[in-house]
């Protein structure tokens, strides 16, 4: 007799492992199928966590060599021990992936090790690394198989010299020259890491602006700061091909003019695509959209009864917290609750220096939808805490609906923007007005006062500018 579960989840990334824990909390007999040797998916193993560990370490390195003297702190010669930096990153990853194993044991979620394939509705075959397979039965199957790097046609990733984010998180030395293809999240975060460690970084972006999904003003401001720190940008430019010689790579660029560029390492970061290989979707008849994403309704149900999907493999931003929210919402819906995800209140953060963070509508989206709005802006140069900290780059921008004053979008570039955005997300979740934020008492001196001031600025009454 095959083992029988109430819920079987394929993939133990943030969508899958969170859904598994919540399903188990709700009393479902739950299993999670994962083929990787550790839990946590892209995010914990090769994504959010290792990249943020390296961003943190490289920022410390850059700070020690740059900013500390201004604070009256004298350090000796600053030297890089890349092996230790990578070792620390790996340790952080292991601690967190083991933490998910602990949570599975605590909540009695079975980790079925191997590759999951849906044989039929209600039936999943799990094939282990040794080739042995077992069939299990499930009332509900959740696909949370995530995403993979989008390849650039004609360019082969070897993860040594031409790398995806995965190889770029594990380089064994600082490249003299790194060319990044794609001026989005990965390109700018990992480009920043290696630039801080000493690489000369050039970003090649096909559009005429970076971070295309964010409010345009943020992208422009971020590009200005990164360019000032030495990062080069080639916008409106495509890579036509890469020539490989033993000592260097030569990129042929097509833009306003044809030119070539040499590099020791090339990072391809032009987006990610849903990962559905080997799931058996075609045989079962699960529908995909034109981007290869699994089609789901508002309750995450596919077109086949009893089969659901969440996270990077469905529509919406490919973000950890979006996948996790969907995991919780789906588990609760399976238990008869009416939980849903508010897609208009999902923050997005780029962890460069300065950080960039957004929630809600951009100014471009409001213009395109002919929504009437007011703008309140406040620069960190006028925020006392930013002054004491010595980081005054950036601003807070609040977009509020004319007439109702409802907050439609908040966009921040500046120190700790990723933490500051939480207040804006809460405001959006509660349907707050700019006046609500303006009337809320903010502790002094904190960076969050810039949000209050931007909210006051919506009504033309900021105090400190
Ligand atoms: P994944 O995390 O991709 O997990 C899917 C899992 O399913 C994988 O472990 C895979 O092995 C497994 N799997 C697939 N098919 C099968 C199968 N047939 N059988 C068994 N197992 C299978 N997001 C943020 O919000 N913040 C960040 O700072 C951030 N940084 C990132 C940095 C990088 C370099 C990258 C690449 C991504 C980053 N992301 C970040 C995005 C984030 O990692 C993803 O949005 C998130 O991991 C999606 O979760 P998921 O559960 O949908 O899929
Ligand atoms: P992205 O979508 O953020 O950026 C890709 C960039 O490449 C875009 O600017 C696009 O215009 C450009 N591009 C596309 N084709 C190109 C070409 N042929 N030549 C040059 N440029 C080209 O994708 P990225 O950076 O690969 O990241 C993938 C996803 O992973 C992100 O969209 C995000 O969802 C997630 N992520 C999130 C992070 C965070 O939350 N901090 C960090 C890293 C990744």
Coordinates of N, CA, C and O in Angstrom, one line a residue, residues 376-378 380 383 396 398 410 412 420 423 434-444 446-459 461-464:
X376 N 4.6 63.3 -2.2 CA 5.3 63.9 -1.1 C 6.7 63.3 -1.1 O 6.9 62.1 -1.1
X377 N 7.8 64.2 -1.1 CA 9.1 63.6 -1.1 C 9.9 64.3 0.0 O 9.8 65.4 0.3
X378 N 10.8 63.5 0.6 CA 11.7 64.0 1.6 C 13.1 63.4 1.5 O 13.2 62.1 1.4
X380 N 17.0 62.3 2.6 CA 17.7 61.9 3.8 C 18.7 62.9 4.2 O 19.1 62.9 5.4
X383 N 17.4 64.5 7.2 CA 17.0 63.6 8.3 C 18.2 63.5 9.3 O 19.3 63.1 8.9
X396 N 12.6 59.6 0.4 CA 11.4 58.8 0.5 C 10.4 59.5 -0.4 O 10.3 60.8 -0.4
X398 N 6.3 59.4 -1.5 CA 4.9 58.8 -1.2 C 4.0 59.3 -2.3 O 3.9 60.5 -2.6
X410 N 4.7 53.7 -2.1 CA 5.8 54.3 -1.4 C 7.1 53.8 -2.0 O 7.3 52.6 -2.1
X412 N 11.4 54.2 -1.7 CA 12.5 54.7 -0.9 C 13.8 54.3 -1.5 O 14.0 53.1 -1.8
X420 N 12.8 50.2 6.4 CA 11.8 51.3 6.5 C 10.5 51.0 5.7 O 9.4 51.5 6.1
X423 N 6.9 49.9 7.3 CA 5.8 50.8 7.8 C 4.9 51.1 6.6 O 3.6 51.2 6.8
X434 N -2.1 59.3 3.6 CA -0.8 59.9 3.9 C -0.9 60.7 5.2 O 0.0 60.7 6.0
X435 N -2.1 61.2 5.4 CA -2.3 62.0 6.7 C -2.2 61.0 7.9 O -1.7 61.5 8.9
X436 N -2.6 59.8 7.8 CA -2.4 58.8 8.9 C -0.9 58.7 9.2 O -0.6 58.6 10.4
X437 N -0.1 58.6 8.2 CA 1.4 58.4 8.5 C 1.9 59.7 9.0 O 2.7 59.7 10.0
X438 N 1.4 60.9 8.5 CA 1.9 62.2 8.9 C 1.5 62.4 10.4 O 2.3 63.1 11.1
X439 N 0.4 61.9 10.8 CA -0.1 62.1 12.2 C 0.5 61.1 13.2 O 0.3 61.2 14.4
X440 N 1.2 60.1 12.7 CA 1.8 59.0 13.6 C 3.1 59.5 14.1 O 3.9 60.1 13.4
X441 N 3.2 59.4 15.5 CA 4.4 59.9 16.1 C 5.6 58.9 15.8 O 5.5 57.7 16.1
X442 N 6.7 59.4 15.3 CA 7.9 58.6 15.0 C 9.0 59.0 15.9 O 9.2 60.2 16.2
X443 N 9.7 58.0 16.4 CA 10.8 58.3 17.4 C 11.9 59.1 16.8 O 12.1 59.0 15.6
X444 N 12.5 59.9 17.6 CA 13.6 60.8 17.1 C 14.8 60.4 17.9 O 14.8 60.2 19.1
X446 N 15.3 59.0 14.2 CA 15.3 57.7 13.5 C 15.2 58.1 12.0 O 14.6 59.1 11.6
X447 N 15.6 57.1 11.2 CA 15.4 57.3 9.7 C 14.0 57.3 9.3 O 13.6 57.9 8.3
X448 N 13.1 56.6 10.2 CA 11.7 56.5 9.8 C 11.0 57.9 9.9 O 9.9 58.1 9.3
X449 N 11.6 58.9 10.5 CA 11.1 60.2 10.5 C 11.0 60.8 9.0 O 10.2 61.6 8.7
X450 N 11.8 60.2 8.1 CA 11.8 60.7 6.7 C 10.4 60.3 6.1 O 9.9 60.9 5.2
X451 N 9.9 59.1 6.6 CA 8.6 58.7 6.0 C 7.5 59.7 6.5 O 6.6 60.1 5.7
X452 N 7.5 60.0 7.8 CA 6.6 61.0 8.3 C 6.6 62.3 7.5 O 5.6 62.9 7.1
X453 N 7.9 62.8 7.3 CA 8.1 64.0 6.6 C 7.6 64.0 5.1 O 7.0 64.9 4.6
X454 N 7.8 62.8 4.5 CA 7.3 62.7 3.1 C 5.8 62.7 3.1 O 5.2 63.2 2.2
X455 N 5.2 62.1 4.1 CA 3.7 62.1 4.2 C 3.2 63.5 4.4 O 2.2 63.9 3.8
X456 N 3.9 64.3 5.3 CA 3.6 65.7 5.5 C 3.7 66.5 4.2 O 2.9 67.3 3.8
X457 N 4.8 66.1 3.4 CA 5.1 66.8 2.1 C 4.0 66.6 1.1 O 3.8 67.4 0.2
X458 N 3.2 65.4 1.2 CA 2.1 65.2 0.3 C 1.1 66.4 0.4 O 0.6 66.8 -0.6
X459 N 1.0 66.9 1.6 CA 0.1 68.1 1.8 C 0.9 69.4 1.9 O 0.4 70.4 2.4
X461 N 3.4 70.3 3.8 CA 3.7 70.9 5.1 C 4.8 70.1 5.8 O 4.7 70.0 7.1
X462 N 5.8 69.7 5.1 CA 6.9 69.1 5.8 C 7.6 70.1 6.6 O 7.6 71.3 6.3
X463 N 8.1 69.7 7.8 CA 8.7 70.6 8.7 C 10.1 70.9 8.5 O 10.6 72.1 8.5
X464 N 10.9 69.9 8.2 CA 12.4 70.0 8.2 C 13.0 70.3 6.8 O 14.2 70.1 6.6

